[in-house]
Amino acid sequence: LEETGVVDFTLPTAIKKVLSKSLANQGLCRGLRECCKALDRGEAHLCVLAQNCDNPQYVKLVEALCQEHNINLIKVPDNKDLGEWAGLCKLDKEGHARKTVACACVVIRDYGEQSEALNVLNEHLKGA
């Protein structure tokens, strides 16, 4: 993505960009324990859940916590993609992700800075 040019964000690229900015500002929780703690305390702004999570109790718990505390929930198709977006991977010399760890849930506590990707995400959440 070009930082200087105008970019037409799709929802997945907007999520990826917002997660990377949040990660850079130490505002990202990854994994069930961290995410549940942030959701229960009401510190979360947004929760991203993988649709291909193989544990139905995990999904029910996260959905219930989001609903109880009125936290927006976005579902993405693949947990490997979510793991890569959340920084749970090693990058090779060319900048391609290697050894990506699957991640079923990510919670954003701090967006970092305001960006076009965040605006796209907020517009999607208003429409949902």
PDB file of N, CA and C in Angstrom, residues 25-105:
ATOM      1  N   ASN A  25       1.626   0.514  18.231  1.00  0.00           N
ATOM      2  CA  ASN A  25       1.367   1.342  19.417  1.00  0.00           C
ATOM      3  C   ASN A  25       1.060   0.517  20.667  1.00  0.00           C
ATOM      4  N   GLN A  26       1.400  -0.770  20.639  1.00  0.00           N
ATOM      5  CA  GLN A  26       1.152  -1.692  21.750  1.00  0.00           C
ATOM      6  C   GLN A  26      -0.310  -1.678  22.193  1.00  0.00           C
ATOM      7  N   GLY A  27      -1.227  -1.584  21.229  1.00  0.00           N
ATOM      8  CA  GLY A  27      -2.645  -1.554  21.554  1.00  0.00           C
ATOM      9  C   GLY A  27      -3.382  -2.800  21.117  1.00  0.00           C
ATOM     10  N   LEU A  28      -2.641  -3.905  20.878  1.00  0.00           N
ATOM     11  CA  LEU A  28      -3.245  -5.112  20.332  1.00  0.00           C
ATOM     12  C   LEU A  28      -3.157  -6.259  21.330  1.00  0.00           C
ATOM     13  N   CYS A  29      -4.280  -6.954  21.533  1.00  0.00           N
ATOM     14  CA  CYS A  29      -4.310  -8.168  22.353  1.00  0.00           C
ATOM     15  C   CYS A  29      -4.511  -9.344  21.423  1.00  0.00           C
ATOM     16  N   ARG A  30      -3.716 -10.406  21.612  1.00  0.00           N
ATOM     17  CA  ARG A  30      -3.807 -11.587  20.748  1.00  0.00           C
ATOM     18  C   ARG A  30      -3.980 -12.819  21.604  1.00  0.00           C
ATOM     19  N   GLY A  31      -4.859 -13.701  21.178  1.00  0.00           N
ATOM     20  CA  GLY A  31      -5.089 -14.932  21.914  1.00  0.00           C
ATOM     21  C   GLY A  31      -6.260 -14.813  22.875  1.00  0.00           C
ATOM     22  N   LEU A  32      -6.785 -15.964  23.271  1.00  0.00           N
ATOM     23  CA  LEU A  32      -8.003 -15.997  24.078  1.00  0.00           C
ATOM     24  C   LEU A  32      -7.852 -15.305  25.423  1.00  0.00           C
ATOM     25  N   ARG A  33      -6.802 -15.595  26.155  1.00  0.00           N
ATOM     26  CA  ARG A  33      -6.647 -15.037  27.501  1.00  0.00           C
ATOM     27  C   ARG A  33      -6.557 -13.510  27.473  1.00  0.00           C
ATOM     28  N   GLU A  34      -5.653 -12.972  26.651  1.00  0.00           N
ATOM     29  CA  GLU A  34      -5.489 -11.519  26.563  1.00  0.00           C
ATOM     30  C   GLU A  34      -6.760 -10.848  26.080  1.00  0.00           C
ATOM     31  N   CYS A  35      -7.387 -11.436  25.060  1.00  0.00           N
ATOM     32  CA  CYS A  35      -8.591 -10.844  24.473  1.00  0.00           C
ATOM     33  C   CYS A  35      -9.747 -10.835  25.467  1.00  0.00           C
ATOM     34  N   CYS A  36      -9.945 -11.932  26.160  1.00  0.00           N
ATOM     35  CA  CYS A  36     -11.045 -12.001  27.131  1.00  0.00           C
ATOM     36  C   CYS A  36     -10.839 -11.009  28.270  1.00  0.00           C
ATOM     37  N   LYS A  37      -9.610 -10.848  28.717  1.00  0.00           N
ATOM     38  CA  LYS A  37      -9.333  -9.883  29.784  1.00  0.00           C
ATOM     39  C   LYS A  37      -9.655  -8.461  29.320  1.00  0.00           C
ATOM     40  N   ALA A  38      -9.240  -8.122  28.103  1.00  0.00           N
ATOM     41  CA  ALA A  38      -9.490  -6.776  27.577  1.00  0.00           C
ATOM     42  C   ALA A  38     -10.990  -6.550  27.344  1.00  0.00           C
ATOM     43  N   LEU A  39     -11.674  -7.574  26.817  1.00  0.00           N
ATOM     44  CA  LEU A  39     -13.113  -7.452  26.575  1.00  0.00           C
ATOM     45  C   LEU A  39     -13.881  -7.315  27.886  1.00  0.00           C
ATOM     46  N   ASP A  40     -13.516  -8.102  28.887  1.00  0.00           N
ATOM     47  CA  ASP A  40     -14.219  -8.085  30.165  1.00  0.00           C
ATOM     48  C   ASP A  40     -14.007  -6.774  30.916  1.00  0.00           C
ATOM     49  N   ARG A  41     -12.838  -6.192  30.776  1.00  0.00           N
ATOM     50  CA  ARG A  41     -12.550  -4.911  31.437  1.00  0.00           C
ATOM     51  C   ARG A  41     -13.180  -3.735  30.701  1.00  0.00           C
ATOM     52  N   GLY A  42     -13.643  -3.969  29.469  1.00  0.00           N
ATOM     53  CA  GLY A  42     -14.226  -2.884  28.679  1.00  0.00           C
ATOM     54  C   GLY A  42     -13.174  -1.991  28.044  1.00  0.00           C
ATOM     55  N   GLU A  43     -11.942  -2.478  27.920  1.00  0.00           N
ATOM     56  CA  GLU A  43     -10.850  -1.689  27.335  1.00  0.00           C
ATOM     57  C   GLU A  43     -10.849  -1.758  25.814  1.00  0.00           C
ATOM     58  N   ALA A  44     -11.611  -2.680  25.242  1.00  0.00           N
ATOM     59  CA  ALA A  44     -11.534  -2.948  23.806  1.00  0.00           C
ATOM     60  C   ALA A  44     -12.351  -1.952  23.000  1.00  0.00           C
ATOM     61  N   HIS A  45     -11.826  -1.583  21.827  1.00  0.00           N
ATOM     62  CA  HIS A  45     -12.561  -0.768  20.861  1.00  0.00           C
ATOM     63  C   HIS A  45     -13.171  -1.653  19.782  1.00  0.00           C
ATOM     64  N   LEU A  46     -12.450  -2.724  19.435  1.00  0.00           N
ATOM     65  CA  LEU A  46     -12.870  -3.588  18.334  1.00  0.00           C
ATOM     66  C   LEU A  46     -12.324  -4.994  18.560  1.00  0.00           C
ATOM     67  N   CYS A  47     -13.111  -5.995  18.180  1.00  0.00           N
ATOM     68  CA  CYS A  47     -12.684  -7.387  18.262  1.00  0.00           C
ATOM     69  C   CYS A  47     -12.749  -7.992  16.871  1.00  0.00           C
ATOM     70  N   VAL A  48     -11.707  -8.708  16.473  1.00  0.00           N
ATOM     71  CA  VAL A  48     -11.671  -9.394  15.176  1.00  0.00           C
ATOM     72  C   VAL A  48     -11.558 -10.885  15.462  1.00  0.00           C
ATOM     73  N   LEU A  49     -12.511 -11.653  14.928  1.00  0.00           N
ATOM     74  CA  LEU A  49     -12.613 -13.081  15.199  1.00  0.00           C
ATOM     75  C   LEU A  49     -12.524 -13.857  13.886  1.00  0.00           C
ATOM     76  N   ALA A  50     -11.755 -14.945  13.882  1.00  0.00           N
ATOM     77  CA  ALA A  50     -11.639 -15.788  12.685  1.00  0.00           C
ATOM     78  C   ALA A  50     -12.841 -16.716  12.585  1.00  0.00           C
ATOM     79  N   GLN A  51     -13.422 -16.816  11.393  1.00  0.00           N
ATOM     80  CA  GLN A  51     -14.595 -17.666  11.185  1.00  0.00           C
ATOM     81  C   GLN A  51     -14.240 -19.142  11.212  1.00  0.00           C
ATOM     82  N   ASN A  52     -13.000 -19.494  10.875  1.00  0.00           N
ATOM     83  CA  ASN A  52     -12.637 -20.911  10.829  1.00  0.00           C
ATOM     84  C   ASN A  52     -12.039 -21.403  12.148  1.00  0.00           C
ATOM     85  N   CYS A  53     -12.375 -20.741  13.248  1.00  0.00           N
ATOM     86  CA  CYS A  53     -11.966 -21.211  14.570  1.00  0.00           C
ATOM     87  C   CYS A  53     -12.652 -22.548  14.835  1.00  0.00           C
ATOM     88  N   ASP A  54     -11.871 -23.551  15.252  1.00  0.00           N
ATOM     89  CA  ASP A  54     -12.400 -24.908  15.381  1.00  0.00           C
ATOM     90  C   ASP A  54     -13.046 -25.191  16.745  1.00  0.00           C
ATOM     91  N   ASN A  55     -13.045 -24.240  17.660  1.00  0.00           N
ATOM     92  CA  ASN A  55     -13.607 -24.451  18.987  1.00  0.00           C
ATOM     93  C   ASN A  55     -14.870 -23.594  19.158  1.00  0.00           C
ATOM     94  N   PRO A  56     -16.051 -24.207  19.132  1.00  0.00           N
ATOM     95  CA  PRO A  56     -17.284 -23.427  19.224  1.00  0.00           C
ATOM     96  C   PRO A  56     -17.462 -22.687  20.556  1.00  0.00           C
ATOM     97  N   GLN A  57     -16.923 -23.228  21.660  1.00  0.00           N
ATOM     98  CA  GLN A  57     -17.026 -22.539  22.950  1.00  0.00           C
ATOM     99  C   GLN A  57     -16.215 -21.239  22.938  1.00  0.00           C
ATOM    100  N   TYR A  58     -15.091 -21.271  22.274  1.00  0.00           N
ATOM    101  CA  TYR A  58     -14.224 -20.094  22.123  1.00  0.00           C
ATOM    102  C   TYR A  58     -15.003 -18.981  21.437  1.00  0.00           C
ATOM    103  N   VAL A  59     -15.661 -19.336  20.319  1.00  0.00           N
ATOM    104  CA  VAL A  59     -16.423 -18.364  19.544  1.00  0.00           C
ATOM    105  C   VAL A  59     -17.590 -17.816  20.371  1.00  0.00           C
ATOM    106  N   LYS A  60     -18.303 -18.692  21.075  1.00  0.00           N
ATOM    107  CA  LYS A  60     -19.432 -18.261  21.895  1.00  0.00           C
ATOM    108  C   LYS A  60     -18.988 -17.312  23.002  1.00  0.00           C
ATOM    109  N   LEU A  61     -17.858 -17.606  23.641  1.00  0.00           N
ATOM    110  CA  LEU A  61     -17.352 -16.761  24.717  1.00  0.00           C
ATOM    111  C   LEU A  61     -17.010 -15.365  24.209  1.00  0.00           C
ATOM    112  N   VAL A  62     -16.275 -15.300  23.105  1.00  0.00           N
ATOM    113  CA  VAL A  62     -15.873 -14.005  22.549  1.00  0.00           C
ATOM    114  C   VAL A  62     -17.097 -13.212  22.097  1.00  0.00           C
ATOM    115  N   GLU A  63     -18.024 -13.869  21.401  1.00  0.00           N
ATOM    116  CA  GLU A  63     -19.241 -13.185  20.945  1.00  0.00           C
ATOM    117  C   GLU A  63     -20.062 -12.672  22.129  1.00  0.00           C
ATOM    118  N   ALA A  64     -20.173 -13.473  23.190  1.00  0.00           N
ATOM    119  CA  ALA A  64     -20.943 -13.063  24.367  1.00  0.00           C
ATOM    120  C   ALA A  64     -20.301 -11.866  25.065  1.00  0.00           C
ATOM    121  N   LEU A  65     -18.982 -11.872  25.212  1.00  0.00           N
ATOM    122  CA  LEU A  65     -18.289 -10.748  25.850  1.00  0.00           C
ATOM    123  C   LEU A  65     -18.443  -9.469  25.027  1.00  0.00           C
ATOM    124  N   CYS A  66     -18.365  -9.605  23.706  1.00  0.00           N
ATOM    125  CA  CYS A  66     -18.543  -8.433  22.837  1.00  0.00           C
ATOM    126  C   CYS A  66     -19.951  -7.873  22.977  1.00  0.00           C
ATOM    127  N   GLN A  67     -20.929  -8.754  22.991  1.00  0.00           N
ATOM    128  CA  GLN A  67     -22.319  -8.322  23.101  1.00  0.00           C
ATOM    129  C   GLN A  67     -22.597  -7.697  24.466  1.00  0.00           C
ATOM    130  N   GLU A  68     -22.058  -8.299  25.513  1.00  0.00           N
ATOM    131  CA  GLU A  68     -22.290  -7.805  26.872  1.00  0.00           C
ATOM    132  C   GLU A  68     -21.734  -6.402  27.078  1.00  0.00           C
ATOM    133  N   HIS A  69     -20.568  -6.122  26.487  1.00  0.00           N
ATOM    134  CA  HIS A  69     -19.899  -4.836  26.692  1.00  0.00           C
ATOM    135  C   HIS A  69     -20.052  -3.888  25.508  1.00  0.00           C
ATOM    136  N   ASN A  70     -20.945  -4.223  24.563  1.00  0.00           N
ATOM    137  CA  ASN A  70     -21.201  -3.390  23.377  1.00  0.00           C
ATOM    138  C   ASN A  70     -19.933  -3.057  22.601  1.00  0.00           C
ATOM    139  N   ILE A  71     -19.158  -4.083  22.304  1.00  0.00           N
ATOM    140  CA  ILE A  71     -17.911  -3.924  21.544  1.00  0.00           C
ATOM    141  C   ILE A  71     -18.138  -4.479  20.146  1.00  0.00           C
ATOM    142  N   ASN A  72     -17.726  -3.719  19.136  1.00  0.00           N
ATOM    143  CA  ASN A  72     -17.904  -4.144  17.753  1.00  0.00           C
ATOM    144  C   ASN A  72     -17.106  -5.409  17.464  1.00  0.00           C
ATOM    145  N   LEU A  73     -17.717  -6.309  16.693  1.00  0.00           N
ATOM    146  CA  LEU A  73     -17.088  -7.577  16.335  1.00  0.00           C
ATOM    147  C   LEU A  73     -17.073  -7.705  14.819  1.00  0.00           C
ATOM    148  N   ILE A  74     -15.900  -7.978  14.270  1.00  0.00           N
ATOM    149  CA  ILE A  74     -15.758  -8.230  12.838  1.00  0.00           C
ATOM    150  C   ILE A  74     -15.218  -9.639  12.680  1.00  0.00           C
ATOM    151  N   LYS A  75     -15.789 -10.383  11.740  1.00  0.00           N
ATOM    152  CA  LYS A  75     -15.310 -11.741  11.483  1.00  0.00           C
ATOM    153  C   LYS A  75     -14.538 -11.756  10.165  1.00  0.00           C
ATOM    154  N   VAL A  76     -13.383 -12.423  10.200  1.00  0.00           N
ATOM    155  CA  VAL A  76     -12.570 -12.610   9.003  1.00  0.00           C
ATOM    156  C   VAL A  76     -12.537 -14.103   8.687  1.00  0.00           C
ATOM    157  N   PRO A  77     -12.359 -14.462   7.409  1.00  0.00           N
ATOM    158  CA  PRO A  77     -12.472 -15.870   7.020  1.00  0.00           C
ATOM    159  C   PRO A  77     -11.395 -16.793   7.582  1.00  0.00           C
ATOM    160  N   ASP A  78     -10.124 -16.344   7.646  1.00  0.00           N
ATOM    161  CA  ASP A  78      -9.032 -17.274   7.924  1.00  0.00           C
ATOM    162  C   ASP A  78      -8.203 -16.868   9.133  1.00  0.00           C
ATOM    163  N   ASN A  79      -7.938 -17.827  10.023  1.00  0.00           N
ATOM    164  CA  ASN A  79      -7.136 -17.533  11.211  1.00  0.00           C
ATOM    165  C   ASN A  79      -5.645 -17.362  10.885  1.00  0.00           C
ATOM    166  N   LYS A  80      -5.167 -17.974   9.801  1.00  0.00           N
ATOM    167  CA  LYS A  80      -3.764 -17.770   9.394  1.00  0.00           C
ATOM    168  C   LYS A  80      -3.546 -16.326   8.940  1.00  0.00           C
ATOM    169  N   ASP A  81      -4.507 -15.788   8.169  1.00  0.00           N
ATOM    170  CA  ASP A  81      -4.418 -14.390   7.748  1.00  0.00           C
ATOM    171  C   ASP A  81      -4.439 -13.464   8.965  1.00  0.00           C
ATOM    172  N   LEU A  82      -5.344 -13.744   9.905  1.00  0.00           N
ATOM    173  CA  LEU A  82      -5.444 -12.920  11.109  1.00  0.00           C
ATOM    174  C   LEU A  82      -4.146 -12.960  11.909  1.00  0.00           C
ATOM    175  N   GLY A  83      -3.522 -14.138  11.996  1.00  0.00           N
ATOM    176  CA  GLY A  83      -2.236 -14.256  12.681  1.00  0.00           C
ATOM    177  C   GLY A  83      -1.152 -13.426  12.019  1.00  0.00           C
ATOM    178  N   GLU A  84      -1.141 -13.453  10.684  1.00  0.00           N
ATOM    179  CA  GLU A  84      -0.157 -12.650   9.937  1.00  0.00           C
ATOM    180  C   GLU A  84      -0.398 -11.165  10.153  1.00  0.00           C
ATOM    181  N   TRP A  85      -1.655 -10.730  10.080  1.00  0.00           N
ATOM    182  CA  TRP A  85      -1.989  -9.314  10.276  1.00  0.00           C
ATOM    183  C   TRP A  85      -1.662  -8.847  11.676  1.00  0.00           C
ATOM    184  N   ALA A  86      -1.758  -9.757  12.658  1.00  0.00           N
ATOM    185  CA  ALA A  86      -1.508  -9.403  14.060  1.00  0.00           C
ATOM    186  C   ALA A  86      -0.021  -9.487  14.422  1.00  0.00           C
ATOM    187  N   GLY A  87       0.812  -9.827  13.443  1.00  0.00           N
ATOM    188  CA  GLY A  87       2.248  -9.858  13.683  1.00  0.00           C
ATOM    189  C   GLY A  87       2.770 -11.173  14.224  1.00  0.00           C
ATOM    190  N   LEU A  88       1.978 -12.235  14.146  1.00  0.00           N
ATOM    191  CA  LEU A  88       2.409 -13.544  14.653  1.00  0.00           C
ATOM    192  C   LEU A  88       3.082 -14.353  13.545  1.00  0.00           C
ATOM    193  N   CYS A  89       4.131 -13.778  12.967  1.00  0.00           N
ATOM    194  CA  CYS A  89       4.846 -14.456  11.890  1.00  0.00           C
ATOM    195  C   CYS A  89       6.273 -13.908  11.817  1.00  0.00           C
ATOM    196  N   LYS A  90       7.118 -14.642  11.120  1.00  0.00           N
ATOM    197  CA  LYS A  90       8.478 -14.183  10.827  1.00  0.00           C
ATOM    198  C   LYS A  90       8.481 -13.687   9.391  1.00  0.00           C
ATOM    199  N   LEU A  91       9.244 -12.625   9.122  1.00  0.00           N
ATOM    200  CA  LEU A  91       9.355 -12.109   7.768  1.00  0.00           C
ATOM    201  C   LEU A  91      10.704 -12.507   7.180  1.00  0.00           C
ATOM    202  N   ASP A  92      10.700 -12.929   5.906  1.00  0.00           N
ATOM    203  CA  ASP A  92      11.966 -13.261   5.264  1.00  0.00           C
ATOM    204  C   ASP A  92      12.597 -11.992   4.681  1.00  0.00           C
ATOM    205  N   LYS A  93      13.716 -12.146   3.956  1.00  0.00           N
ATOM    206  CA  LYS A  93      14.457 -10.996   3.424  1.00  0.00           C
ATOM    207  C   LYS A  93      13.618 -10.150   2.482  1.00  0.00           C
ATOM    208  N   GLU A  94      12.696 -10.783   1.745  1.00  0.00           N
ATOM    209  CA  GLU A  94      11.863 -10.053   0.793  1.00  0.00           C
ATOM    210  C   GLU A  94      10.645  -9.413   1.472  1.00  0.00           C
ATOM    211  N   GLY A  95      10.429  -9.693   2.739  1.00  0.00           N
ATOM    212  CA  GLY A  95       9.297  -9.137   3.454  1.00  0.00           C
ATOM    213  C   GLY A  95       8.048  -9.996   3.394  1.00  0.00           C
ATOM    214  N   HIS A  96       8.193 -11.241   2.932  1.00  0.00           N
ATOM    215  CA  HIS A  96       7.062 -12.162   2.879  1.00  0.00           C
ATOM    216  C   HIS A  96       6.945 -12.900   4.209  1.00  0.00           C
ATOM    217  N   ALA A  97       5.714 -13.168   4.611  1.00  0.00           N
ATOM    218  CA  ALA A  97       5.482 -13.836   5.891  1.00  0.00           C
ATOM    219  C   ALA A  97       5.853 -15.315   5.806  1.00  0.00           C
ATOM    220  N   ARG A  98       6.598 -15.779   6.794  1.00  0.00           N
ATOM    221  CA  ARG A  98       6.962 -17.184   6.936  1.00  0.00           C
ATOM    222  C   ARG A  98       6.619 -17.603   8.358  1.00  0.00           C
ATOM    223  N   LYS A  99       6.393 -18.885   8.564  1.00  0.00           N
ATOM    224  CA  LYS A  99       6.097 -19.431   9.895  1.00  0.00           C
ATOM    225  C   LYS A  99       4.962 -18.669  10.571  1.00  0.00           C
ATOM    226  N   THR A 100       3.863 -18.482   9.858  1.00  0.00           N
ATOM    227  CA  THR A 100       2.715 -17.767  10.399  1.00  0.00           C
ATOM    228  C   THR A 100       1.972 -18.634  11.406  1.00  0.00           C
ATOM    229  N   VAL A 101       1.681 -18.062  12.556  1.00  0.00           N
ATOM    230  CA  VAL A 101       0.928 -18.744  13.602  1.00  0.00           C
ATOM    231  C   VAL A 101      -0.537 -18.338  13.457  1.00  0.00           C
ATOM    232  N   ALA A 102      -1.433 -19.310  13.502  1.00  0.00           N
ATOM    233  CA  ALA A 102      -2.858 -19.010  13.421  1.00  0.00           C
ATOM    234  C   ALA A 102      -3.314 -18.276  14.675  1.00  0.00           C
ATOM    235  N   CYS A 103      -4.231 -17.349  14.502  1.00  0.00           N
ATOM    236  CA  CYS A 103      -4.754 -16.573  15.621  1.00  0.00           C
ATOM    237  C   CYS A 103      -6.266 -16.465  15.442  1.00  0.00           C
ATOM    238  N   ALA A 104      -7.027 -16.933  16.409  1.00  0.00           N
ATOM    239  CA  ALA A 104      -8.481 -16.953  16.267  1.00  0.00           C
ATOM    240  C   ALA A 104      -9.128 -15.636  16.682  1.00  0.00           C
ATOM    241  N   CYS A 105      -8.467 -14.866  17.539  1.00  0.00           N
ATOM    242  CA  CYS A 105      -9.088 -13.644  18.052  1.00  0.00           C
ATOM    243  C   CYS A 105      -8.039 -12.568  18.312  1.00  0.00           C
TER     244      CYS A 105
END
